[in-house]
PDB file of C-alpha atoms in Angstrom:
ATOM      1  CA  MET A   1      86.999  96.484  93.618  1.00 42.00           C
ATOM      2  CA  ASP A   2      81.096  98.917  94.581  1.00 42.00           C
ATOM      3  CA  SER A   3      82.367  98.373  96.149  1.00 40.00           C
ATOM      4  CA  SER A   4      79.789  98.161 101.071  1.00 40.00           C
ATOM      5  CA  SER A   5      72.740  96.111  99.198  1.00 39.00           C
ATOM      6  CA  SER A   6      67.149  90.979  98.060  1.00 38.00           C
ATOM      7  CA  SER A   7      66.530  89.559  94.879  1.00 38.00           C
ATOM      8  CA  PRO A   8      64.166  86.770  93.907  1.00 39.00           C
ATOM      9  CA  LYS A   9      65.786  83.355  93.954  1.00 39.00           C
ATOM     10  CA  VAL A  10      66.105  81.704  90.582  1.00 37.00           C
ATOM     11  CA  GLY A  11      67.195  78.206  89.687  1.00 41.00           C
ATOM     12  CA  PRO A  12      70.142  77.601  87.384  1.00 42.00           C
ATOM     13  CA  PRO A  13      69.294  77.528  83.669  1.00 42.00           C
ATOM     14  CA  ALA A  14      69.243  74.249  81.759  1.00 43.00           C
ATOM     15  CA  PRO A  15      72.420  73.391  79.834  1.00 44.00           C
ATOM     16  CA  ASP A  16      72.933  75.449  76.678  1.00 45.00           C
ATOM     17  CA  SER A  17      69.664  77.310  77.287  1.00 41.00           C
ATOM     18  CA  ALA A  18      69.361  80.882  76.070  1.00 40.00           C
ATOM     19  CA  GLN A  19      67.351  82.146  79.021  1.00 43.00           C
ATOM     20  CA  PRO A  20      67.638  85.867  79.850  1.00 42.00           C
ATOM     21  CA  GLN A  21      69.843  86.648  82.836  1.00 44.00           C
ATOM     22  CA  SER A  22      68.078  87.022  86.168  1.00 40.00           C
ATOM     23  CA  PRO A  23      69.135  88.436  89.545  1.00 38.00           C
ATOM     24  CA  VAL A  24      71.135  86.117  91.742  1.00 40.00           C
ATOM     25  CA  ASP A  25      70.201  85.337  95.306  1.00 44.00           C
ATOM     26  CA  LEU A  26      73.604  86.116  96.736  1.00 38.00           C
ATOM     27  CA  ALA A  27      72.671  84.649 100.088  1.00 38.00           C
ATOM     28  CA  ALA A  28      72.198  81.203  98.605  1.00 41.00           C
ATOM     29  CA  ASN A  29      75.200  78.976  98.975  1.00 46.00           C
ATOM     30  CA  SER A  30      74.242  75.306  99.269  1.00 43.00           C
ATOM     31  CA  PRO A  31      73.519  73.380  96.054  1.00 43.00           C
ATOM     32  CA  THR A  32      69.920  73.162  94.896  1.00 43.00           C
ATOM     33  CA  PRO A  33      68.566  69.725  93.983  1.00 43.00           C
ATOM     34  CA  LYS A  34      69.121  70.526  90.281  1.00 53.00           C
ATOM     35  CA  GLN A  35      72.690  71.682  90.733  1.00 57.00           C
ATOM     36  CA  SER A  36      75.160  69.375  89.040  1.00 78.00           C
ATOM     37  CA  GLN A  37      77.854  67.354  90.755  1.00 85.00           C
ATOM     38  CA  LEU A  38      80.413  69.248  88.680  1.00 86.00           C
ATOM     39  CA  ILE A  39      79.362  72.515  90.316  1.00 88.00           C
ATOM     40  CA  SER A  40      78.806  71.243  93.854  1.00 85.00           C
ATOM     41  CA  LYS A  41      81.773  68.864  94.107  1.00 88.00           C
ATOM     42  CA  VAL A  42      84.429  70.512  91.943  1.00 90.00           C
ATOM     43  CA  LEU A  43      83.703  74.092  90.994  1.00 93.00           C
ATOM     44  CA  SER A  44      82.272  75.582  94.200  1.00 93.00           C
ATOM     45  CA  PRO A  45      85.179  74.415  96.408  1.00 94.00           C
ATOM     46  CA  ALA A  46      87.708  75.589  93.804  1.00 95.00           C
ATOM     47  CA  VAL A  47      86.105  79.034  93.506  1.00 95.00           C
ATOM     48  CA  LYS A  48      85.946  79.422  97.292  1.00 95.00           C
ATOM     49  CA  LEU A  49      89.576  78.414  97.641  1.00 95.00           C
ATOM     50  CA  TRP A  50      90.609  80.918  94.968  1.00 95.00           C
ATOM     51  CA  LEU A  51      88.600  83.715  96.588  1.00 94.00           C
ATOM     52  CA  ARG A  52      90.130  83.027  99.995  1.00 95.00           C
ATOM     53  CA  SER A  53      93.584  83.151  98.417  1.00 94.00           C
ATOM     54  CA  GLN A  54      92.875  86.691  97.192  1.00 92.00           C
ATOM     55  CA  VAL A  55      92.158  88.135 100.649  1.00 94.00           C
ATOM     56  CA  GLU A  56      94.126  88.298 103.864  1.00 95.00           C
ATOM     57  CA  GLN A  57      91.087  87.361 105.933  1.00 95.00           C
ATOM     58  CA  VAL A  58      87.348  86.758 105.551  1.00 96.00           C
ATOM     59  CA  GLU A  59      84.896  85.802 108.300  1.00 95.00           C
ATOM     60  CA  GLU A  60      82.043  84.646 106.067  1.00 96.00           C
ATOM     61  CA  LEU A  61      82.078  83.736 102.379  1.00 97.00           C
ATOM     62  CA  GLN A  62      79.138  82.474 100.335  1.00 96.00           C
ATOM     63  CA  VAL A  63      79.228  81.533  96.661  1.00 96.00           C
ATOM     64  CA  LYS A  64      76.394  80.807  94.184  1.00 95.00           C
ATOM     65  CA  ILE A  65      77.393  79.394  90.777  1.00 95.00           C
ATOM     66  CA  GLU A  66      75.066  79.268  87.762  1.00 93.00           C
ATOM     67  CA  GLY A  67      75.690  77.490  84.483  1.00 90.00           C
ATOM     68  CA  GLY A  68      75.079  74.313  82.524  1.00 89.00           C
ATOM     69  CA  ASP A  69      77.607  71.471  82.636  1.00 90.00           C
ATOM     70  CA  ARG A  70      78.246  71.533  78.894  1.00 90.00           C
ATOM     71  CA  ARG A  71      79.216  75.187  79.010  1.00 91.00           C
ATOM     72  CA  ILE A  72      81.257  74.748  82.178  1.00 92.00           C
ATOM     73  CA  LEU A  73      83.176  71.875  80.581  1.00 92.00           C
ATOM     74  CA  THR A  74      84.435  74.361  77.990  1.00 93.00           C
ATOM     75  CA  GLY A  75      85.960  76.335  80.859  1.00 94.00           C
ATOM     76  CA  GLN A  76      83.332  79.079  81.060  1.00 95.00           C
ATOM     77  CA  ILE A  77      81.112  79.819  84.067  1.00 95.00           C
ATOM     78  CA  GLN A  78      77.919  81.688  83.221  1.00 94.00           C
ATOM     79  CA  ARG A  79      77.572  83.553  86.520  1.00 96.00           C
ATOM     80  CA  VAL A  80      79.047  83.622  90.020  1.00 97.00           C
ATOM     81  CA  GLY A  81      77.461  85.507  92.929  1.00 97.00           C
ATOM     82  CA  ILE A  82      79.541  86.262  96.020  1.00 97.00           C
ATOM     83  CA  THR A  83      78.645  87.515  99.483  1.00 98.00           C
ATOM     84  CA  ALA A  84      81.438  88.230 101.950  1.00 98.00           C
ATOM     85  CA  HIS A  85      81.570  89.739 105.420  1.00 97.00           C
ATOM     86  CA  LYS A  86      84.565  91.181 107.266  1.00 96.00           C
ATOM     87  CA  ALA A  87      87.064  90.625 104.474  1.00 97.00           C
ATOM     88  CA  ILE A  88      90.514  92.227 104.350  1.00 96.00           C
ATOM     89  CA  TYR A  89      91.874  92.934 100.866  1.00 93.00           C
ATOM     90  CA  GLN A  90      95.242  94.671 100.440  1.00 90.00           C
ATOM     91  CA  GLY A  91      94.852  96.183 103.894  1.00 94.00           C
ATOM     92  CA  LEU A  92      91.313  97.449 103.258  1.00 94.00           C
ATOM     93  CA  HIS A  93      88.785  96.193 105.809  1.00 96.00           C
ATOM     94  CA  LEU A  94      85.567  95.511 103.877  1.00 96.00           C
ATOM     95  CA  SER A  95      82.542  95.240 106.161  1.00 97.00           C
ATOM     96  CA  HIS A  96      80.057  93.759 103.673  1.00 98.00           C
ATOM     97  CA  LEU A  97      80.530  92.851 100.021  1.00 96.00           C
ATOM     98  CA  GLN A  98      78.123  91.568  97.355  1.00 98.00           C
ATOM     99  CA  LEU A  99      79.428  90.898  93.852  1.00 97.00           C
ATOM    100  CA  VAL A 100      78.341  89.246  90.605  1.00 98.00           C
ATOM    101  CA  GLY A 101      80.677  88.165  87.808  1.00 97.00           C
ATOM    102  CA  GLU A 102      79.567  86.746  84.464  1.00 95.00           C
ATOM    103  CA  ASN A 103      81.081  84.770  81.580  1.00 94.00           C
ATOM    104  CA  ILE A 104      84.169  83.768  83.542  1.00 96.00           C
ATOM    105  CA  ARG A 105      86.830  81.720  81.746  1.00 96.00           C
ATOM    106  CA  ILE A 106      88.903  79.435  83.964  1.00 96.00           C
ATOM    107  CA  ASN A 107      91.443  76.598  83.673  1.00 96.00           C
ATOM    108  CA  LEU A 108      88.838  73.885  84.335  1.00 94.00           C
ATOM    109  CA  GLY A 109      90.974  71.038  83.003  1.00 93.00           C
ATOM    110  CA  GLN A 110      93.694  71.784  85.534  1.00 94.00           C
ATOM    111  CA  VAL A 111      91.126  72.293  88.317  1.00 94.00           C
ATOM    112  CA  MET A 112      89.713  68.808  87.678  1.00 91.00           C
ATOM    113  CA  ARG A 113      93.247  67.438  88.064  1.00 92.00           C
ATOM    114  CA  GLY A 114      93.573  69.078  91.468  1.00 91.00           C
ATOM    115  CA  LYS A 115      95.382  72.243  90.390  1.00 93.00           C
ATOM    116  CA  PRO A 116      94.439  75.721  91.722  1.00 94.00           C
ATOM    117  CA  LEU A 117      91.795  77.687  89.861  1.00 95.00           C
ATOM    118  CA  ASN A 118      93.030  80.579  87.718  1.00 95.00           C
ATOM    119  CA  LEU A 119      91.279  83.205  85.635  1.00 96.00           C
ATOM    120  CA  LEU A 120      92.155  83.099  81.949  1.00 96.00           C
ATOM    121  CA  GLU A 121      91.014  86.619  81.091  1.00 96.00           C
ATOM    122  CA  PRO A 122      89.854  89.803  82.851  1.00 96.00           C
ATOM    123  CA  ILE A 123      86.243  89.891  84.016  1.00 95.00           C
ATOM    124  CA  PRO A 124      84.012  92.837  84.984  1.00 96.00           C
ATOM    125  CA  VAL A 125      82.462  92.353  88.408  1.00 97.00           C
ATOM    126  CA  THR A 126      79.493  94.436  89.566  1.00 98.00           C
ATOM    127  CA  GLY A 127      78.106  94.859  93.055  1.00 98.00           C
ATOM    128  CA  SER A 128      78.081  96.857  96.268  1.00 98.00           C
ATOM    129  CA  LEU A 129      80.466  97.499  99.130  1.00 97.00           C
ATOM    130  CA  VAL A 130      79.736  98.696 102.655  1.00 97.00           C
ATOM    131  CA  LEU A 131      82.457 100.176 104.856  1.00 96.00           C
ATOM    132  CA  GLU A 132      81.524 100.679 108.483  1.00 97.00           C
ATOM    133  CA  GLU A 133      83.279 103.438 110.396  1.00 97.00           C
ATOM    134  CA  ALA A 134      85.408 101.073 112.494  1.00 97.00           C
ATOM    135  CA  ASP A 135      86.562  99.175 109.399  1.00 97.00           C
ATOM    136  CA  LEU A 136      87.388 102.407 107.549  1.00 96.00           C
ATOM    137  CA  ASN A 137      89.604 103.487 110.442  1.00 96.00           C
ATOM    138  CA  ALA A 138      91.270 100.074 110.495  1.00 96.00           C
ATOM    139  CA  SER A 139      92.037 100.602 106.775  1.00 95.00           C
ATOM    140  CA  LEU A 140      93.919 103.897 107.139  1.00 92.00           C
ATOM    141  CA  SER A 141      97.302 102.160 106.901  1.00 89.00           C
ATOM    142  CA  ALA A 142      96.339 100.373 103.652  1.00 91.00           C
ATOM    143  CA  PRO A 143      98.448 101.636 100.709  1.00 88.00           C
ATOM    144  CA  LEU A 144      95.482 103.197  98.893  1.00 84.00           C
ATOM    145  CA  LEU A 145      94.344 105.284 101.877  1.00 89.00           C
ATOM    146  CA  ALA A 146      97.837 105.920 103.254  1.00 86.00           C
ATOM    147  CA  ASN A 147      98.963 107.389  99.920  1.00 85.00           C
ATOM    148  CA  ALA A 148      95.832 109.545  99.715  1.00 86.00           C
ATOM    149  CA  LEU A 149      96.440 110.855 103.243  1.00 85.00           C
ATOM    150  CA  ALA A 150     100.083 111.640 102.426  1.00 82.00           C
ATOM    151  CA  GLU A 151      99.076 113.646  99.338  1.00 85.00           C
ATOM    152  CA  PHE A 152      96.343 115.360 101.328  1.00 85.00           C
ATOM    153  CA  LEU A 153      98.868 116.284 104.023  1.00 80.00           C
ATOM    154  CA  ALA A 154     101.275 117.790 101.491  1.00 79.00           C
ATOM    155  CA  THR A 155      98.476 119.920 100.020  1.00 83.00           C
ATOM    156  CA  LEU A 156      97.282 120.991 103.465  1.00 80.00           C
ATOM    157  CA  LEU A 157     100.749 122.270 104.403  1.00 76.00           C
ATOM    158  CA  LYS A 158     100.737 124.551 101.354  1.00 77.00           C
ATOM    159  CA  SER A 159      97.167 125.751 101.793  1.00 75.00           C
ATOM    160  CA  GLU A 160      95.773 129.154 102.691  1.00 69.00           C
ATOM    161  CA  ILE A 161      94.821 127.913 106.157  1.00 69.00           C
ATOM    162  CA  GLN A 162      98.357 128.803 107.297  1.00 66.00           C
ATOM    163  CA  ALA A 163      97.532 132.506 107.099  1.00 65.00           C
ATOM    164  CA  VAL A 164      94.600 132.379 109.515  1.00 59.00           C
ATOM    165  CA  LEU A 165      95.819 129.950 112.182  1.00 62.00           C
ATOM    166  CA  ASP A 166      97.018 131.266 115.537  1.00 59.00           C
ATOM    167  CA  ALA A 167      99.799 128.651 115.476  1.00 61.00           C
ATOM    168  CA  PRO A 168     100.852 127.926 111.866  1.00 62.00           C
ATOM    169  CA  LEU A 169     101.386 124.333 110.816  1.00 65.00           C
ATOM    170  CA  PRO A 170     105.004 123.127 110.845  1.00 63.00           C
ATOM    171  CA  GLY A 171     105.376 123.330 107.068  1.00 60.00           C
ATOM    172  CA  HIS A 172     107.708 121.071 105.145  1.00 55.00           C
ATOM    173  CA  GLN A 173     109.060 119.586 108.377  1.00 55.00           C
ATOM    174  CA  ALA A 174     105.824 117.730 109.038  1.00 52.00           C
ATOM    175  CA  ILE A 175     106.261 114.068 108.207  1.00 59.00           C
ATOM    176  CA  ASN A 176     103.092 112.180 109.094  1.00 75.00           C
ATOM    177  CA  LEU A 177      99.859 111.910 111.005  1.00 81.00           C
ATOM    178  CA  GLN A 178      99.272 110.200 114.332  1.00 87.00           C
ATOM    179  CA  ASN A 179      96.067 109.133 116.062  1.00 89.00           C
ATOM    180  CA  SER A 180      94.120 109.451 112.812  1.00 91.00           C
ATOM    181  CA  GLN A 181      90.389 108.902 113.116  1.00 94.00           C
ATOM    182  CA  ILE A 182      87.578 109.306 110.596  1.00 96.00           C
ATOM    183  CA  ILE A 183      83.993 109.885 111.684  1.00 97.00           C
ATOM    184  CA  ILE A 184      81.260 109.188 109.117  1.00 97.00           C
ATOM    185  CA  ALA A 185      78.057 111.225 109.320  1.00 96.00           C
ATOM    186  CA  ALA A 186      75.235 111.804 106.854  1.00 96.00           C
ATOM    187  CA  GLY A 187      76.830 113.391 103.799  1.00 95.00           C
ATOM    188  CA  GLN A 188      80.215 114.114 105.355  1.00 96.00           C
ATOM    189  CA  LEU A 189      83.454 112.776 106.816  1.00 95.00           C
ATOM    190  CA  THR A 190      85.454 114.274 109.681  1.00 96.00           C
ATOM    191  CA  LEU A 191      89.193 113.592 109.963  1.00 94.00           C
ATOM    192  CA  SER A 192      90.790 114.092 113.367  1.00 94.00           C
ATOM    193  CA  ALA A 193      94.547 113.597 113.763  1.00 91.00           C
ATOM    194  CA  SER A 194      97.812 114.978 115.108  1.00 88.00           C
ATOM    195  CA  LEU A 195     100.321 116.392 112.647  1.00 83.00           C
ATOM    196  CA  VAL A 196     103.834 115.270 113.592  1.00 81.00           C
ATOM    197  CA  ALA A 197     106.910 117.375 112.785  1.00 75.00           C
ATOM    198  CA  VAL A 198     110.499 116.140 112.653  1.00 74.00           C
ATOM    199  CA  SER A 199     111.042 117.933 115.959  1.00 76.00           C
ATOM    200  CA  GLY A 200     108.360 115.759 117.532  1.00 78.00           C
ATOM    201  CA  MET A 201     105.904 118.625 117.932  1.00 80.00           C
ATOM    202  CA  LEU A 202     102.260 117.563 117.600  1.00 84.00           C
ATOM    203  CA  THR A 203      99.686 119.847 115.996  1.00 83.00           C
ATOM    204  CA  PRO A 204      96.043 118.723 116.261  1.00 87.00           C
ATOM    205  CA  ILE A 205      93.964 119.020 113.097  1.00 89.00           C
ATOM    206  CA  VAL A 206      90.249 118.474 112.504  1.00 94.00           C
ATOM    207  CA  ILE A 207      88.849 118.659 108.976  1.00 94.00           C
ATOM    208  CA  ARG A 208      85.273 118.027 107.876  1.00 96.00           C
ATOM    209  CA  THR A 209      84.364 117.451 104.238  1.00 96.00           C
ATOM    210  CA  GLY A 210      81.813 116.065 101.862  1.00 97.00           C
ATOM    211  CA  LEU A 211      82.775 113.486  99.253  1.00 96.00           C
ATOM    212  CA  ARG A 212      81.665 113.320  95.627  1.00 95.00           C
ATOM    213  CA  LEU A 213      82.396 111.314  92.495  1.00 96.00           C
ATOM    214  CA  LYS A 214      84.242 113.168  89.754  1.00 96.00           C
ATOM    215  CA  ASN A 215      84.104 110.077  87.573  1.00 96.00           C
ATOM    216  CA  GLY A 216      83.973 106.320  88.085  1.00 96.00           C
ATOM    217  CA  HIS A 217      87.455 106.061  89.567  1.00 96.00           C
ATOM    218  CA  THR A 218      88.068 109.496  91.120  1.00 96.00           C
ATOM    219  CA  LEU A 219      86.726 110.837  94.423  1.00 95.00           C
ATOM    220  CA  GLN A 220      86.811 114.540  95.289  1.00 96.00           C
ATOM    221  CA  LEU A 221      86.619 116.434  98.573  1.00 96.00           C
ATOM    222  CA  ASP A 222      83.517 118.628  98.624  1.00 97.00           C
ATOM    223  CA  ARG A 223      83.731 121.950 100.522  1.00 96.00           C
ATOM    224  CA  PRO A 224      86.219 120.887 103.211  1.00 95.00           C
ATOM    225  CA  GLN A 225      86.423 122.958 106.391  1.00 95.00           C
ATOM    226  CA  TRP A 226      89.023 123.408 109.124  1.00 93.00           C
ATOM    227  CA  LEU A 227      87.435 122.918 112.568  1.00 94.00           C
ATOM    228  CA  THR A 228      88.790 124.131 115.878  1.00 90.00           C
ATOM    229  CA  HIS A 229      87.525 120.951 117.572  1.00 90.00           C
ATOM    230  CA  LEU A 230      85.472 117.839 116.795  1.00 89.00           C
ATOM    231  CA  GLN A 231      82.198 119.261 118.102  1.00 89.00           C
ATOM    232  CA  ALA A 232      82.431 122.515 116.127  1.00 91.00           C
ATOM    233  CA  LYS A 233      79.395 123.124 113.910  1.00 88.00           C
ATOM    234  CA  ARG A 234      81.178 125.492 111.548  1.00 91.00           C
ATOM    235  CA  GLY A 235      84.720 125.890 110.372  1.00 92.00           C
ATOM    236  CA  LEU A 236      87.020 127.812 108.064  1.00 92.00           C
ATOM    237  CA  PRO A 237      86.649 126.903 104.374  1.00 92.00           C
ATOM    238  CA  LEU A 238      89.687 125.173 102.849  1.00 91.00           C
ATOM    239  CA  GLY A 239      89.411 126.473  99.310  1.00 90.00           C
ATOM    240  CA  ASP A 240      92.772 125.015  98.287  1.00 88.00           C
ATOM    241  CA  LEU A 241      91.546 121.530  99.190  1.00 92.00           C
ATOM    242  CA  ASP A 242      88.090 121.788  97.621  1.00 95.00           C
ATOM    243  CA  GLY A 243      88.104 119.252  94.796  1.00 95.00           C
ATOM    244  CA  PHE A 244      91.192 117.407  96.120  1.00 93.00           C
ATOM    245  CA  GLU A 245      91.217 114.095  94.234  1.00 93.00           C
ATOM    246  CA  ILE A 246      91.649 110.487  95.333  1.00 91.00           C
ATOM    247  CA  ASP A 247      92.322 108.162  92.392  1.00 91.00           C
ATOM    248  CA  LEU A 248      90.975 104.634  92.929  1.00 90.00           C
ATOM    249  CA  GLY A 249      92.626 103.263  89.798  1.00 91.00           C
ATOM    250  CA  PRO A 250      91.422 102.698  86.221  1.00 93.00           C
ATOM    251  CA  GLU A 251      90.023  99.245  87.017  1.00 94.00           C
ATOM    252  CA  VAL A 252      87.337 100.816  89.264  1.00 95.00           C
ATOM    253  CA  ASP A 253      84.073 102.280  87.931  1.00 97.00           C
ATOM    254  CA  LEU A 254      81.805 103.560  90.711  1.00 97.00           C
ATOM    255  CA  GLN A 255      78.244 104.611  89.895  1.00 97.00           C
ATOM    256  CA  GLU A 256      77.140 105.575  93.400  1.00 96.00           C
ATOM    257  CA  LEU A 257      78.744 106.628  96.667  1.00 96.00           C
ATOM    258  CA  SER A 258      76.873 107.679  99.796  1.00 97.00           C
ATOM    259  CA  LEU A 259      77.827 108.656 103.334  1.00 97.00           C
ATOM    260  CA  GLU A 260      75.372 107.605 106.017  1.00 94.00           C
ATOM    261  CA  ASN A 261      75.671 107.591 109.792  1.00 93.00           C
ATOM    262  CA  SER A 262      78.787 105.496 110.551  1.00 96.00           C
ATOM    263  CA  THR A 263      78.642 103.862 107.095  1.00 97.00           C
ATOM    264  CA  LEU A 264      80.058 104.434 103.608  1.00 97.00           C
ATOM    265  CA  VAL A 265      78.237 102.643 100.774  1.00 97.00           C
ATOM    266  CA  CYS A 266      79.363 102.392  97.159  1.00 96.00           C
ATOM    267  CA  ARG A 267      78.030 100.558  94.114  1.00 98.00           C
ATOM    268  CA  GLY A 268      79.692  99.985  90.804  1.00 98.00           C
ATOM    269  CA  ARG A 269      82.019  97.771  88.826  1.00 97.00           C
ATOM    270  CA  VAL A 270      85.609  96.625  89.104  1.00 95.00           C
ATOM    271  CA  MET A 271      87.722  94.824  86.527  1.00 95.00           C
ATOM    272  CA  VAL A 272      89.357  91.709  87.977  1.00 93.00           C
ATOM    273  CA  THR A 273      92.477  90.649  86.089  1.00 92.00           C
ATOM    274  CA  PRO A 274      94.304  87.296  86.155  1.00 91.00           C
ATOM    275  CA  ALA A 275      97.330  87.124  88.433  1.00 78.00           C
TER     276      ALA A 275
END
């Protein structure tokens, strides 16, 4: 879904008006005096309930809905702005999230009869996502990251690093990583972990790498290095792993990704599809 990012506050447009779209104050949540009863009493609670049903946990959720009643009564919401903090989605711990979706078609008739809200067609959602270091580490068991780590591990075991290590890695017998930890610094990530073989032998590994966008849905490792320890300033280049790809899925379209001290920030678009 960028992903972890103030805009001038604007009032909702009059019904059926053709006003140009304006930025949404994502922090605004309570109805303005001009907001209709349909939005404040029916739509906002239904949207919040639907959003909470999509995540495993969220500490703070704010929603701002824009649109005229006549248009909403046809089942189309002009714009929804969302701010969320400490949300967990499919095992991913999302520190801060700001999103905007537009021209959203929903089952309003059923919602007004007390039924759950559902999307009627896919919608593109734009925004930003912030992942703090602690939340990224808590996400390592999520399917997306766990699969990427497994593929990374398989490539590492076949890499040229084997030829220069004093104690070669345990090859095909290695099955997983333990005590995995990622440290985020300006422009780079450092992975520290123990490689576990079937025999139970632990081999410590420390790898530092940059991260770049190949395209909107593919991340690549940038000049990864093998370090002898976490504090090492230089390491051995891992040429076989340079350009190693992590596919985020075709529904993701990132425009920006940056690594700052203890924080990963991405901005872009994700396509949200009906269940």
